Amino acid sequence: MKNLFIVLILFISTFGISQTISSPSEFLGYELGSEFTRHHEVVAYFNHISKNASDRVKLIEYGKTNERRPLLLAYISSAENIENLESIRSEHLKATQGQGNANKSIVWLSYNVHGNESTSTEAAMQTIYELLTTNTSYLENTVVIMDPCINPDGRDRYVNWYYQYKNTPFNIDPNSKEHHEGWLNGRPNHYMFDLNRDWAWLTQIESQQRIKLYNQWLPHIHVDFHEQGVDNPYFFAPAAEPFHEVVTDFQRAFQETVGNNHAKYFDAQGWFYFTKEVFDLLYPSYGDTYPTYNGGIGMTYEQGGSGRAGLGITTSIGDVLTLKDRMIHHITTGLSTVEVAANHSKVLNEEFKKFYQHKNFKYKSYVLSGDDDKMNALAHLLNQHEITYGRAKSGSVKGYDYRNGKTSTHKTTSNSMVISTDQTKGTLVKVLMEPNTKLSDSLTYDITAWSLPYAYGLDAIASESKVSADAVDNWNIPISNKTLPENALAYLTDWSSMNDARFLSDLLKNKIRVRHAKEPFTIEGKEFRRGSLIINRADNKSNPNFLKSLTEIAQKHHINLAASNTSWVEKGKDFGSSSVSMIPHNKVAVLSGAPTNTLQFGEVWHFFEQQLEYPIAVLDADYFKGINLSAYDILILPNGNYSSFIDQELLANLKEYVQNGGKIIAMEGAINAFKGDDGFQIQERDYKTDSTATLLPYAATEREGIKNMITGAIFKTKVDHTHPLAYGYDDTYFSLKLGQDAYEYLDRGTVVYLENDPQPVSGFAGSEAKKKIGNTLVFGVEEYGRGQIIYMVDNPVFRGFWENGKLFFVNALFMVQ
Ligand SMILES: [Zn+2]
């Protein structure tokens, strides 16, 4: 394979020479593939290209990462097309309205979404060079949009790590350190989010900035370049089942067309590949599905290698796999994709237009209502996807009721949001909103349910008829700029959303003292629920800027504070009662490092810094045992494998910490460390799996295994909303269950729980797994000494998108006392 690469390079330098642009090897000063290229060098190369081929390349910076690295897009086409780029774009988008005569193919190539799958950015540099030198004919009717690195922070993390540890020359021994990245790997972004799970939820800054450009183009073809295990041959389209039912016949067929073209090149070189296995098209937040649900041919290409392979490694069959070998495969499929696009521009344009024709989906309208803040949060997400919505008229709507799975009739008002599938993004609406996704196969390795009304905690009806509505550009309720009455005794607001939580966080950071009500109360005719915030003038009398500061913070968070001139309530407890208690300005720490799951640590980290905006100390496992924990009020233990980390001595220390008033939040796998005789009260469910099916043909074992699986399904759970952990909730919560871990109810403090015979309201759950989780804990609080341990069997901050779970986390921080 090494020789083939050299042949290719020679070919380029002999025949395809351009007078003005340098090849990556010439520009970088080393043969491409013999070293890793750091991101700033990649940026320099793309700048070089755009400067010296400015007639055929337009380069833009579309944003910056958390670590301030630039995010780039290069538009590559013929000089004529680049000159007319804007009119090509607008003509292309007209097709989404059934208009126009677009005739150019639009291909978007995304590289290195997983930072340590580092071959693809190297391949991107050679690919742009070849498009401009040897494959120029493709560009006559094709616009290539290239993102050379979606995840620069992760990529540089990997490359810098690799160079710290690599041997010189590199060592192909798989045991060598250069092939073992460790906990802080380069795959995710700065906050350790997987950007290839974030296309639909847009929780990360990279995704938020990219989606704006993506929606301006909606390409015919989108390719996401990846790497997989070292020993795997190359994977390309067509994808594996399950496909979402909205995937059209043409989209399926064109995956074959593309795959066939790649196979031609791979067969000619004797390169191994596989198709139609493993990588499915269901979960909507991937770089292949999201483009597919927006009318494109979305594909994942996977080269063997990833963070293990380095510059070269011995495979299990004794071959040596080098960076150059890996790179040439991605160059080949990238160019082959553009070739297919160039050869099929007519059908791509016709079918793209067809995709956007009105589709007769079963549900024509989704009608949602609920808490203002949650509605606003959903509207914000819809805006980013350019999904439109309107306000309902006074009346009623009948249809599938998400709460009970039955047909119900709901009243509608102008505060009910109507989202119709009869709109440009109608297919995406169906995928994100429908109550239950049809599964052509249960064997998928990702979640099978994500329906947004459940994720956002909103009441919803799916209607089979189109519900009329008044179109609105934005949902946000007008900001209240009213000045607060100066002489009020107290200022009050309810407690129901992440917006309220951010408001509280801001108050605490600004040293404003806040109380909360442990009992519901009525004052001046207005009812307040448990958890409502009470900001007393008397508590803040030493703060000279109290009113000014409170006003500013309330305006910033759009909080409409009520004012009261008395502490006397008509119903409930007066403001001087012990049932109205001060919210502590807690110091919070989270464990990171080896025992924790990198992704869940990242979810907690991101939650604090970018969602709640509250400080958190990160304590690494390396030195954790030497820290005096009494400096922290709350310790968070993310999901992980703690069996060798929490030994008898540490367990005793953690118990003492809680005994003395500390609070531990144990998430998913961390709970395991506390069960048993020496631990806390928590007990694992003792469940014996049905063993009647043990005599199975070997080939059936994988299928049989799904009986025990829940990869991600939504369950209706019961909530004790009188408990501080559940302030702001009602008696039902829809939880995204990610596994079959099962714990018994606690004697006291079972707050959120599954009842007997739980069935998913959305998604797939295996028959044995469902039996196992009947009557088990979801979230609970165990009182111990002066402190508490809070158990989170499900993950309320999963991928940052389960909006309605987040208040449980905030309650665990501030309300549970
Ligand atoms: Zn990947």
CSV table of C-alpha atoms and ligand atoms in Angstrom, one decimal, residues 113-114 117 187 196 225-227 302, ligand 1:
chain,number,residue,atom,x,y,z
A,113,VAL,CA,-15.4,14.9,13.7
A,114,HIS,CA,-13.8,12.5,16.1
A,117,GLU,CA,-9.6,9.6,14.0
A,187,ARG,CA,-12.2,11.7,20.2
A,196,ASN,CA,-21.2,12.9,16.0
A,225,PHE,CA,-15.2,10.6,7.6
A,226,HIS,CA,-14.3,8.4,10.6
A,227,GLU,CA,-12.0,5.7,11.8
A,302,GLU,CA,-14.9,4.3,8.3
B,1,ZN,ZN,-15.8,8.3,14.4
